[in-house]
Backbone as a printed PyTorch tensor [residue, N CA C, xyz], in Angstrom:
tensor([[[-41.9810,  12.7750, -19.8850],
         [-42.0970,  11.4080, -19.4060],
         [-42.1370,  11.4650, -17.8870]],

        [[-43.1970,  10.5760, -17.5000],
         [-42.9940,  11.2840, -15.7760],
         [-42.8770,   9.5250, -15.3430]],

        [[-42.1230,   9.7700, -14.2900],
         [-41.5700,   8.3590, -13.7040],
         [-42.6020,   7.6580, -12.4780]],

        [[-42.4420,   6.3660, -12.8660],
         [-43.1110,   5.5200, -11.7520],
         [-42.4340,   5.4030, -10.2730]],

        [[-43.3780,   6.0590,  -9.3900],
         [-42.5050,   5.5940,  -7.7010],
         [-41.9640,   4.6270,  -7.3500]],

        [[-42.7180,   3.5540,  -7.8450],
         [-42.5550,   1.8440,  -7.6550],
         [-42.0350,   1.2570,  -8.5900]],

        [[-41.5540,   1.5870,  -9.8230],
         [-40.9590,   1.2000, -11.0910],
         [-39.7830,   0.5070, -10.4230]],

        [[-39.3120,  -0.7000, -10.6360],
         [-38.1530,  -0.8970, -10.3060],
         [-36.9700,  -0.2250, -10.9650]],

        [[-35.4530,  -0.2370, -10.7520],
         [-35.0830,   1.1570, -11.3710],
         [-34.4640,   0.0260, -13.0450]],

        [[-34.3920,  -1.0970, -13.2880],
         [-34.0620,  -1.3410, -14.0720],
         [-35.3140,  -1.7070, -15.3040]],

        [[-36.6910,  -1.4380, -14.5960],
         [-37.3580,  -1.4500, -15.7580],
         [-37.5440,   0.3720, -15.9620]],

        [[-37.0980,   0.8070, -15.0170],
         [-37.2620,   2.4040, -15.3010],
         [-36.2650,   2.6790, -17.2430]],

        [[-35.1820,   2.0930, -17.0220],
         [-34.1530,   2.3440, -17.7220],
         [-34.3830,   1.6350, -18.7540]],

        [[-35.3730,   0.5420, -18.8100],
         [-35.4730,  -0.4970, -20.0860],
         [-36.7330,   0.7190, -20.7020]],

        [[-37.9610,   1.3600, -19.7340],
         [-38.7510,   1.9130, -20.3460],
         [-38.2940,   3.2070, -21.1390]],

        [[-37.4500,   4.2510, -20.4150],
         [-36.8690,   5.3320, -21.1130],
         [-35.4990,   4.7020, -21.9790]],

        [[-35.4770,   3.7000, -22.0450],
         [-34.4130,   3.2730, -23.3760],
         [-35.6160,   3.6240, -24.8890]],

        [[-36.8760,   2.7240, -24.8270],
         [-37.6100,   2.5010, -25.4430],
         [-38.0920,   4.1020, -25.8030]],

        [[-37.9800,   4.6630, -24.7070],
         [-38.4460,   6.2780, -25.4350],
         [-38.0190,   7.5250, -26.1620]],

        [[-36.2880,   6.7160, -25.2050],
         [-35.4450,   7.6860, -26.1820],
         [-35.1910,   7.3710, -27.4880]],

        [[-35.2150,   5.7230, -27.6800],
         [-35.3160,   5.2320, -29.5170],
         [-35.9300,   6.1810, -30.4940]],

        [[-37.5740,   6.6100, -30.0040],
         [-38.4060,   7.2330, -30.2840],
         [-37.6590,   8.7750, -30.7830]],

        [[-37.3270,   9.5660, -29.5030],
         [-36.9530,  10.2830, -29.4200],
         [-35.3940,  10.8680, -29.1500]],

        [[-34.8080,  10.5940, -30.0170],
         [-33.2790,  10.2440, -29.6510],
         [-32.8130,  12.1310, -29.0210]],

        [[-33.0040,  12.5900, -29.8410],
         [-32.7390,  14.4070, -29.3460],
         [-33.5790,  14.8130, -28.3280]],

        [[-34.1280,  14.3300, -27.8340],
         [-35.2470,  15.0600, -26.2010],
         [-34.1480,  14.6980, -25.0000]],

        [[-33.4920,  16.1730, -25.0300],
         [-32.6580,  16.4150, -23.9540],
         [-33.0130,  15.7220, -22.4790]],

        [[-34.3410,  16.0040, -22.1270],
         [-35.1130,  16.1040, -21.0780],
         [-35.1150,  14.7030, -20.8440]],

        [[-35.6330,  13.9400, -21.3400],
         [-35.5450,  12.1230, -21.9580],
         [-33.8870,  11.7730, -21.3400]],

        [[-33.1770,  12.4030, -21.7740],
         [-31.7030,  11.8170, -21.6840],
         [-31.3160,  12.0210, -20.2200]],

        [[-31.6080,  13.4690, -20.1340],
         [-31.6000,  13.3450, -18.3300],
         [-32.0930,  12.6130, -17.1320]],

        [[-33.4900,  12.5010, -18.0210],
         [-33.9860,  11.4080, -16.8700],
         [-33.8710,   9.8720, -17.1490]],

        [[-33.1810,   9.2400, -18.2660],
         [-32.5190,   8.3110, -18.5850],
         [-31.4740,   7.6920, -17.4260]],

        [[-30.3640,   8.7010, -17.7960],
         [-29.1660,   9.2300, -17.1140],
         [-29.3480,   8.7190, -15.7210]],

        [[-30.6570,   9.4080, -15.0840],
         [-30.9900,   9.7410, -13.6560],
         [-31.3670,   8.2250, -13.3120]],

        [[-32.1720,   8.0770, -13.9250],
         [-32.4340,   6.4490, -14.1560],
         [-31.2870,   4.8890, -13.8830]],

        [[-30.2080,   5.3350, -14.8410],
         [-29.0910,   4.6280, -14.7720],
         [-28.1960,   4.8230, -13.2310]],

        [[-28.6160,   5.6320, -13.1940],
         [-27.5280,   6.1290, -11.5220],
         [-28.7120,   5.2360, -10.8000]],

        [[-29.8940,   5.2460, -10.6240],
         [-30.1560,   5.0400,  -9.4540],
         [-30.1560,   3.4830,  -9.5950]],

        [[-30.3090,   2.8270, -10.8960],
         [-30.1940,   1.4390, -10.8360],
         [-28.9800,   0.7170, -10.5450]],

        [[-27.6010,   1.4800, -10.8700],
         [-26.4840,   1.4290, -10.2270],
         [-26.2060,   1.1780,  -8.9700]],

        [[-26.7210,   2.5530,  -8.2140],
         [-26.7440,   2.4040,  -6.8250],
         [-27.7510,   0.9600,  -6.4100]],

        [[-28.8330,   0.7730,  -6.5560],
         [-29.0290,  -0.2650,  -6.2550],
         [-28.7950,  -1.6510,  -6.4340]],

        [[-27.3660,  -1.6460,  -7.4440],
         [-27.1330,  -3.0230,  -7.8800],
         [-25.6470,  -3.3100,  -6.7850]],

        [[-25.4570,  -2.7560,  -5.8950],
         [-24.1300,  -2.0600,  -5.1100],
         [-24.1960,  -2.7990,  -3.4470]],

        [[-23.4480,  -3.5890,  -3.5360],
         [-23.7450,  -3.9000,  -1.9180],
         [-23.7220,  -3.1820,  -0.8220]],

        [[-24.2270,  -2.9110,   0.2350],
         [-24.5060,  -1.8660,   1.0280],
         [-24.2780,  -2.6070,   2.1940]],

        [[-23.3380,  -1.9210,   3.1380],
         [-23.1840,  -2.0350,   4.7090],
         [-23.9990,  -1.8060,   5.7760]],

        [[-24.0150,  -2.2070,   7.2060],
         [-24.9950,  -1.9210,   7.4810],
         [-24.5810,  -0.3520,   7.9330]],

        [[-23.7520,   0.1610,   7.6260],
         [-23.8130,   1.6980,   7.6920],
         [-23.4790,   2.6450,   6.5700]],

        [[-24.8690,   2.1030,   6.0270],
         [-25.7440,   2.3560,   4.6670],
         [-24.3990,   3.1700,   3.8940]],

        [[-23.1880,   2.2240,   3.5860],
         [-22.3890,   2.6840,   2.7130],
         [-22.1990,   1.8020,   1.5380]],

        [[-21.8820,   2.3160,   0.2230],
         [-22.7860,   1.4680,  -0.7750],
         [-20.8670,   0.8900,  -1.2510]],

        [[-21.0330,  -0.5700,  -1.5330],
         [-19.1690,  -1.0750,  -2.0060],
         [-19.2760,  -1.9990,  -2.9390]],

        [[-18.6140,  -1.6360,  -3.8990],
         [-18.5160,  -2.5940,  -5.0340],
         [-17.8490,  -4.0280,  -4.3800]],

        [[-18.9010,  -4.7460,  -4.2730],
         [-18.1830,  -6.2780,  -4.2930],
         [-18.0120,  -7.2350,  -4.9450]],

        [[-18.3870,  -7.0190,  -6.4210],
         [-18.1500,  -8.1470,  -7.2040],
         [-17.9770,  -7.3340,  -8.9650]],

        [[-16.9870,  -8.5950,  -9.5080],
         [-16.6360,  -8.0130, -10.6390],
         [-17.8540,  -7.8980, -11.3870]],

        [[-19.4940,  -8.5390, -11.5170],
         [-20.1130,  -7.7120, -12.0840],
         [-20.1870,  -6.4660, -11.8190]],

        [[-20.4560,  -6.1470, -10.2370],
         [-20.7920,  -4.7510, -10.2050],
         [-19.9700,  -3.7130, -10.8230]],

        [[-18.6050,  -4.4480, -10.5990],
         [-17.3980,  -3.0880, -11.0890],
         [-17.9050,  -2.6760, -12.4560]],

        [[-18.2400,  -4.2950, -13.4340],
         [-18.4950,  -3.5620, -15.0460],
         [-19.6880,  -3.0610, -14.9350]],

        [[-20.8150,  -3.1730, -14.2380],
         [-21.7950,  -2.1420, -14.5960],
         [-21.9510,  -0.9010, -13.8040]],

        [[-20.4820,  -0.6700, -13.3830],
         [-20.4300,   0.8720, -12.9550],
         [-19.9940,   1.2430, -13.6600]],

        [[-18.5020,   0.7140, -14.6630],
         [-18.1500,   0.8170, -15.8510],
         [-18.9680,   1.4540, -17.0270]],

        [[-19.8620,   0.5550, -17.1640],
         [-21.1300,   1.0540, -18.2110],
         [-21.8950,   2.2660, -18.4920]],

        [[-22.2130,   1.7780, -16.5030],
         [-23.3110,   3.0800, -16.3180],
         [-22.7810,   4.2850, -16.3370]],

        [[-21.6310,   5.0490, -16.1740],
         [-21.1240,   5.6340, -15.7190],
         [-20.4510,   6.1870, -17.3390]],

        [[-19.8980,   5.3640, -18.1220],
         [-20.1090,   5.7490, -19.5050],
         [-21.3360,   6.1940, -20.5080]],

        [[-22.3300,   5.1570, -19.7660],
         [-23.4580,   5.5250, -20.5980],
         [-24.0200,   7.1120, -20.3250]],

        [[-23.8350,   6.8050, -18.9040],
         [-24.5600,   8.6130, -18.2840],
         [-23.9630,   9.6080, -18.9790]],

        [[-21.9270,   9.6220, -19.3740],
         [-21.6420,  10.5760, -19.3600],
         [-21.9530,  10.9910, -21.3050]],

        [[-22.3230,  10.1320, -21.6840],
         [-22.7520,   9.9370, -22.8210],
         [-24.1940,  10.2050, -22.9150]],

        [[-24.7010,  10.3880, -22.4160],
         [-26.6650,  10.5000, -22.4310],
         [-26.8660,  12.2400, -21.8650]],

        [[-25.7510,  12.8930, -20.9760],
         [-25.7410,  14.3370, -19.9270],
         [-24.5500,  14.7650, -19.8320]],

        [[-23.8250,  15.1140, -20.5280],
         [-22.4710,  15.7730, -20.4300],
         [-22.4810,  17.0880, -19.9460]],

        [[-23.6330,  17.6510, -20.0080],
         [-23.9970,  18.7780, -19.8090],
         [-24.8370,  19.1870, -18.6070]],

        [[-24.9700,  18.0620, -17.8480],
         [-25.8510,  18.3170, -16.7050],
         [-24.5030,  18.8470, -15.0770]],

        [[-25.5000,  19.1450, -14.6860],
         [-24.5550,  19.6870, -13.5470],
         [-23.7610,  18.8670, -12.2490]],

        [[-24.9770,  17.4480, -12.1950],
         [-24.7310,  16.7730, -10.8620],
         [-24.0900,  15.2480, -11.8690]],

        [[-24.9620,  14.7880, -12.8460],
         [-24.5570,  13.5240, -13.4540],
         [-23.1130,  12.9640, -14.0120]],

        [[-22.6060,  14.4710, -14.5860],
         [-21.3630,  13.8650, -14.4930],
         [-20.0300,  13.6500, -13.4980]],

        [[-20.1220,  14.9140, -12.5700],
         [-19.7840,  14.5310, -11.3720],
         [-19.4860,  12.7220, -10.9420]],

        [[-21.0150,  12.7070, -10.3340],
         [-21.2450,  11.4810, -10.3470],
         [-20.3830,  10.3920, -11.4230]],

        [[-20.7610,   9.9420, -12.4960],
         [-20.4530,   9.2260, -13.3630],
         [-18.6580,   9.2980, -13.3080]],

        [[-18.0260,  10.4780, -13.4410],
         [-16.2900,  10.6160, -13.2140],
         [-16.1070,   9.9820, -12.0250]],

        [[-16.4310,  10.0790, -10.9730],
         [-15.9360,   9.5910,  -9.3060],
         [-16.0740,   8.1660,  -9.7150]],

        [[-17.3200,   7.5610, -10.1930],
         [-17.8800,   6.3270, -10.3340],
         [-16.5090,   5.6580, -11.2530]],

        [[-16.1780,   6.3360, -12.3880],
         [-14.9960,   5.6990, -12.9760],
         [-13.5760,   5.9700, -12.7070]],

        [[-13.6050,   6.7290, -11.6760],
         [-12.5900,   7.0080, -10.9950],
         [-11.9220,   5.7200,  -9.9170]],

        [[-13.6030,   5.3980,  -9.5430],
         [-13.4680,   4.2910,  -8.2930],
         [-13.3060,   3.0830,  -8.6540]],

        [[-13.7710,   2.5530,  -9.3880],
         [-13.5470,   1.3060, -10.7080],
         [-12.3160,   1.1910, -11.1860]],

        [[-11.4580,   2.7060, -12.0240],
         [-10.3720,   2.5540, -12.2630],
         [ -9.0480,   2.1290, -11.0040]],

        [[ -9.1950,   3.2860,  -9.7780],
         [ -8.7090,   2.9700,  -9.0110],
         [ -8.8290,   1.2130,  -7.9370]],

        [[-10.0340,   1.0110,  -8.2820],
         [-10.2930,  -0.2680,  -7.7300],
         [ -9.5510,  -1.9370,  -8.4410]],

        [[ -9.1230,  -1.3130,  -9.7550],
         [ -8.5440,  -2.5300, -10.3840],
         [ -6.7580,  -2.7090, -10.3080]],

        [[ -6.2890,  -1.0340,  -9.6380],
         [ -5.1970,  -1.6750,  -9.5140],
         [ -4.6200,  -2.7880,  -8.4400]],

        [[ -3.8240,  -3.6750,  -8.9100],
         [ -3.3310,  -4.5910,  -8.2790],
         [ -2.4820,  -4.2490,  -6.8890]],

        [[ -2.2580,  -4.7240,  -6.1970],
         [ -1.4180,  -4.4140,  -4.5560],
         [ -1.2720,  -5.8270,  -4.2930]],

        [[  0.1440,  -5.9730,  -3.3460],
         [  0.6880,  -7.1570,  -3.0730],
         [ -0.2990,  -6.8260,  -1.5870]],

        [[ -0.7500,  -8.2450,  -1.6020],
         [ -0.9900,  -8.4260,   0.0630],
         [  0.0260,  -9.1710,   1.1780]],

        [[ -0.0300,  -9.2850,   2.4780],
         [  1.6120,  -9.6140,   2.8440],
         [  2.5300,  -9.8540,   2.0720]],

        [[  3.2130,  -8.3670,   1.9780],
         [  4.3550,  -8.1720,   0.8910],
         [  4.9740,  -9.0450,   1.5640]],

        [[  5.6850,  -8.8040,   2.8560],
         [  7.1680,  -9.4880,   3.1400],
         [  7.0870, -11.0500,   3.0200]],

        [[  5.6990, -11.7440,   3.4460],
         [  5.5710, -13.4890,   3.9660],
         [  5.7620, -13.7920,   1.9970]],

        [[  4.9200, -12.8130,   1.1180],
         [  5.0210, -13.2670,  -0.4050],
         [  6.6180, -13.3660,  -0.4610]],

        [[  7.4480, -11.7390,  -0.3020],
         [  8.8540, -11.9050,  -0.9800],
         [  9.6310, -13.2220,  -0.1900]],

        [[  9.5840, -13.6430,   1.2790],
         [ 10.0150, -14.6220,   1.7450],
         [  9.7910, -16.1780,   1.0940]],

        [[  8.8410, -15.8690,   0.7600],
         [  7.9580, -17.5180,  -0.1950],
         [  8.9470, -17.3520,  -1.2200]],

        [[  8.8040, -16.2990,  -2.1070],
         [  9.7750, -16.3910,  -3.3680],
         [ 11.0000, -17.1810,  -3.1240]],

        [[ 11.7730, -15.8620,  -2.2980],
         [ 13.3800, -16.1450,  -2.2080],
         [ 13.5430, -17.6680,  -1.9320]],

        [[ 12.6690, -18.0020,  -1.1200],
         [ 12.9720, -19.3690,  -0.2920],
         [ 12.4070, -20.5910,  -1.8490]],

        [[ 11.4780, -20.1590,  -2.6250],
         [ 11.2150, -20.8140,  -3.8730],
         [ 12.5450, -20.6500,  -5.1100]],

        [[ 12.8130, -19.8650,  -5.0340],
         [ 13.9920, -19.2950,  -6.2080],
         [ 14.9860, -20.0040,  -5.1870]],

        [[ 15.3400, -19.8610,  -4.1100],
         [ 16.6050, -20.6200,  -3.7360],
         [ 16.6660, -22.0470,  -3.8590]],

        [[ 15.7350, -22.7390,  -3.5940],
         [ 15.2940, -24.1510,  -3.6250],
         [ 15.7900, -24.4060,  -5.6000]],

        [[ 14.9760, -23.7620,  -5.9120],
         [ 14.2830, -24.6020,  -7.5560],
         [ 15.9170, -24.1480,  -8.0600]],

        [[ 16.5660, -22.9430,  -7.6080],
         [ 18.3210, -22.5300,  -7.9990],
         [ 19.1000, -23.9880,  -7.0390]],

        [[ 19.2630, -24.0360,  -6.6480],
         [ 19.8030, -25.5780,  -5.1800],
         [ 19.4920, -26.4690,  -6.3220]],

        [[ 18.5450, -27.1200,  -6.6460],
         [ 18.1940, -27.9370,  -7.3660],
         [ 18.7490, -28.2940,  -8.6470]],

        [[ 18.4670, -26.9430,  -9.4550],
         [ 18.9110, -27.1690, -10.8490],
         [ 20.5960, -27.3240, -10.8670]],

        [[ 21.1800, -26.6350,  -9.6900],
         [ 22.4030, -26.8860,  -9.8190],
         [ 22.8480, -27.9400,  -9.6320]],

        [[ 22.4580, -28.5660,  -8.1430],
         [ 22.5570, -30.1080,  -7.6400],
         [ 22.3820, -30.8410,  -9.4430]],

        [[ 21.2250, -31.1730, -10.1480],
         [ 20.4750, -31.3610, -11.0600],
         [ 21.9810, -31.2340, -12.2760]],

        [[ 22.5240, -29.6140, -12.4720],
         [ 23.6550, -30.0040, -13.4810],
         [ 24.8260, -30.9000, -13.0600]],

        [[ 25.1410, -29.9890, -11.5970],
         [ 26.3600, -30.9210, -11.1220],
         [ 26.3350, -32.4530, -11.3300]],

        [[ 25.2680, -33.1050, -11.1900],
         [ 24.9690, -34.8900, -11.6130],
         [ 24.9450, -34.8190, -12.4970]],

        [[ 24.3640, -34.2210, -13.2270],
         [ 24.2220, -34.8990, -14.7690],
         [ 22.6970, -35.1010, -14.8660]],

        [[ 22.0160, -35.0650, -13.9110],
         [ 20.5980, -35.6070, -14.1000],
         [ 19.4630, -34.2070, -14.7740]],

        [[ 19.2910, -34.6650, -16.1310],
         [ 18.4970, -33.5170, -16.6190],
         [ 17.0540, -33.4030, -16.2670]],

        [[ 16.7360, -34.5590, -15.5070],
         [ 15.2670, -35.0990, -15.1690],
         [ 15.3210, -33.6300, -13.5800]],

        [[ 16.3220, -33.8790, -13.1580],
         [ 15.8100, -33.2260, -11.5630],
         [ 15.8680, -31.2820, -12.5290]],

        [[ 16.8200, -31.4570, -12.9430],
         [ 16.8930, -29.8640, -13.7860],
         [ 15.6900, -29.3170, -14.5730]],

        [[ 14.9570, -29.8500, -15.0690],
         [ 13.4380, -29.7420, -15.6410],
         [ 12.8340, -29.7510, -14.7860]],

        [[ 12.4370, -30.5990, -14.0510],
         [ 11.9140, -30.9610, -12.9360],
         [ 12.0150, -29.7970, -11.6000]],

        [[ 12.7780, -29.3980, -11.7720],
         [ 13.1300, -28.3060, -10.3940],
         [ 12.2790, -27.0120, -11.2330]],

        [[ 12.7890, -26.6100, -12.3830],
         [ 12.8610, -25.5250, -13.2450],
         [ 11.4000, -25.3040, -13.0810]],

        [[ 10.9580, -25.8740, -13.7480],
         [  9.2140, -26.4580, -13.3820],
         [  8.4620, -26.1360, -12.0800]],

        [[  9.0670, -26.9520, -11.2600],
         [  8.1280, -27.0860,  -9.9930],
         [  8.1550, -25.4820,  -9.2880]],

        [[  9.7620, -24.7700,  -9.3410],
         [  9.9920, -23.2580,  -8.6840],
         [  9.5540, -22.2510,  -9.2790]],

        [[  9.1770, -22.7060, -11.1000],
         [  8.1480, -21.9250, -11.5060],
         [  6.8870, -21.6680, -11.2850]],

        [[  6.3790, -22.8820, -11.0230],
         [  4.8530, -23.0660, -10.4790],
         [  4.4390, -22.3160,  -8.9650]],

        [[  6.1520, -22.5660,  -8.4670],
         [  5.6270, -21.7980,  -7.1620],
         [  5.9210, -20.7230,  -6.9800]],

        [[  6.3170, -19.9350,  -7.6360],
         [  6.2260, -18.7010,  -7.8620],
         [  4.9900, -18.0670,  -8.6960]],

        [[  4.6790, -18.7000,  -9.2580],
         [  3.2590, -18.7530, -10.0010],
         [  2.1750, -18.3040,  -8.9320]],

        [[  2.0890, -19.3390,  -8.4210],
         [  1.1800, -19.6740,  -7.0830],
         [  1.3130, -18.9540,  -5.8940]],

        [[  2.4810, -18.1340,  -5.7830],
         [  2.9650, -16.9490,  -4.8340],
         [  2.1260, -15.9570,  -5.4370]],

        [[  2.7270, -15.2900,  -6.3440],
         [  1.9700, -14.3370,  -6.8740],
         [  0.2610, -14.8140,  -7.1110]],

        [[ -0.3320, -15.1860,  -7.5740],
         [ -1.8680, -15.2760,  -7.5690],
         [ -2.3180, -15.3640,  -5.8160]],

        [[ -1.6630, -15.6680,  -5.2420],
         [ -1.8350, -15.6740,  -3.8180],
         [ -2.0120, -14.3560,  -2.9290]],

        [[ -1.0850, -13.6260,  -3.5480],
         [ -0.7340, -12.5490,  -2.9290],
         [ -0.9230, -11.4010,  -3.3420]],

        [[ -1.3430, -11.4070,  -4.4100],
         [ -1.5250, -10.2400,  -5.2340],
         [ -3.0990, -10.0810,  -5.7620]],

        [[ -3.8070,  -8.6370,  -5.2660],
         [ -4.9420,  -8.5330,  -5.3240],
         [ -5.3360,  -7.2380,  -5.8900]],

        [[ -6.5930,  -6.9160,  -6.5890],
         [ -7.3010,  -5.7630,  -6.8010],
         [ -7.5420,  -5.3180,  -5.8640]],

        [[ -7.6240,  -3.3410,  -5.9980],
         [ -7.8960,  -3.1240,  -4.2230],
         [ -9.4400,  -3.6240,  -4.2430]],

        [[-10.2380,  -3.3740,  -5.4560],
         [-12.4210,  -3.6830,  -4.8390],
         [-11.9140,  -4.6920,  -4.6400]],

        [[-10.6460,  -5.9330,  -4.4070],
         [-11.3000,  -7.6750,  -3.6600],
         [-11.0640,  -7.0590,  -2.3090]],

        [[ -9.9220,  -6.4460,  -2.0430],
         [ -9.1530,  -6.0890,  -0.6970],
         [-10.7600,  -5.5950,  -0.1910]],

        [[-11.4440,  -4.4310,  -0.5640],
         [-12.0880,  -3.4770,   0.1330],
         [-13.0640,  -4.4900,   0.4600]],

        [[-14.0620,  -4.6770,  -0.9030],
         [-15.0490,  -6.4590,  -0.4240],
         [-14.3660,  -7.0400,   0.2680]],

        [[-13.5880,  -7.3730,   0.3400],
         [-13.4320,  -8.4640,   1.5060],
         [-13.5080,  -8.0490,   2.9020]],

        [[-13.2350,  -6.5840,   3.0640],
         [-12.7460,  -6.3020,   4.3110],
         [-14.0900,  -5.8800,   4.4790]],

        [[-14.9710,  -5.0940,   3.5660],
         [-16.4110,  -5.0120,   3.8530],
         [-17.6110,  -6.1080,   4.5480]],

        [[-17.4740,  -7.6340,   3.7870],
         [-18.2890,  -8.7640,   4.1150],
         [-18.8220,  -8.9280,   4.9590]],

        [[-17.7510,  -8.3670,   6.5760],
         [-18.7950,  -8.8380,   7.4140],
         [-19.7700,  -7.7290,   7.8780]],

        [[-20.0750,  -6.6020,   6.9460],
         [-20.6660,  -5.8050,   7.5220],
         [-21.5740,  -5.4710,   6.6540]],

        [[-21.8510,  -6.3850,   5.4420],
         [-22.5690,  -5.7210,   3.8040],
         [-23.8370,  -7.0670,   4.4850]],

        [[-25.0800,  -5.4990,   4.4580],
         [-26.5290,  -6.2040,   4.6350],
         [-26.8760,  -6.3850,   3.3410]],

        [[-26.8270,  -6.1890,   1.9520],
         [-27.2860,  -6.5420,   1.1050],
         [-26.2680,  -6.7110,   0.0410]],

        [[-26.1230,  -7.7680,  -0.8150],
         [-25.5710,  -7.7700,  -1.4120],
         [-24.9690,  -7.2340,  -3.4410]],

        [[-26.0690,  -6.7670,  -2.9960],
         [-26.5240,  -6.1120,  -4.2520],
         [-26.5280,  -7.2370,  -5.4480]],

        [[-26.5670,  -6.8850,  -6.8980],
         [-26.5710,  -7.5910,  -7.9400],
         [-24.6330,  -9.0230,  -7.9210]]])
């Protein structure tokens, strides 16, 4: 199968899908499948202007996800593809763990939320009033709620974000 220069790379990958159907065991087919999927990857990848390629959006993360399964599934045996494809799910995996962003201003929000909505519910038993005791219980939950979603991020948002002002294309 010999490849088009100008093929865009995702009809490259729709055409050698269609060939490997045909031909499911043509090693050769799978490699350049494979080869196929990497490069449509890379181009679905936002790029800086110092042509460094950064996952900025949760599509891209899952179709590095994909691609990167699919490759190691299509060339297990090739020399450069899986390389590739491991780092790729290496960077994805590592990219979804969570990190507090301003740890200390978040833990300060808390304490100062947990002390309040604690102040409250007690004020709240000491009266008798079960309305402010729900009511507190509630509201210091929410804001602790709202602390955490605030503050707490995937590192690919951290890295996109810190990338933005420098990503000339945005990829897919």
């Amino acid at each position: 199968m010999t490849s088009h220069p100008d093929e865009p790379p995702a009809a490259a990958v729709e055409r050698l899908h269609q060939a490997l159907l045909a031909q499911p065991g043509n090693n050769d087919l799978r490699v350049e499948m494979a080869w196929a999927i990497r490069r449509m990857t890379e181009a679905s990848l936002a790029i800086t202007i110092y042509d460094v390629r950064v996952i900025a959006s949760e599509q891209q993360r899952a179709m590095c996800r994909e691609a990167a399964t699919r490759i190691l599934e299509l060339a297990p045996w090739h020399d450069e593809l899986p390389t590739f494809a491991n780092g790729l799910l290496a960077e994805v995996e590592s990219g979804g763990q969570w990190v507090w962003q301003s740890k200390p201003m978040a833990i300060a929000l808390a304490v100062g939320a947990i002390v309040v909505g604690l102040g409250l519910v007690v004020t709240g038993g000491l009266t008798g009033d079960v309305v402010m005791v729900v009511v507190a219980a509630v509201l210091s939950s929410a804001a602790l709620a709202g602390i955490i979603l605030a503050f707490r991020r995937q590192n690919w948002q951290i890295a996109a974000r810190a990338a933005a002002p420098v990503i000339q294309h945005p990829g897919i």
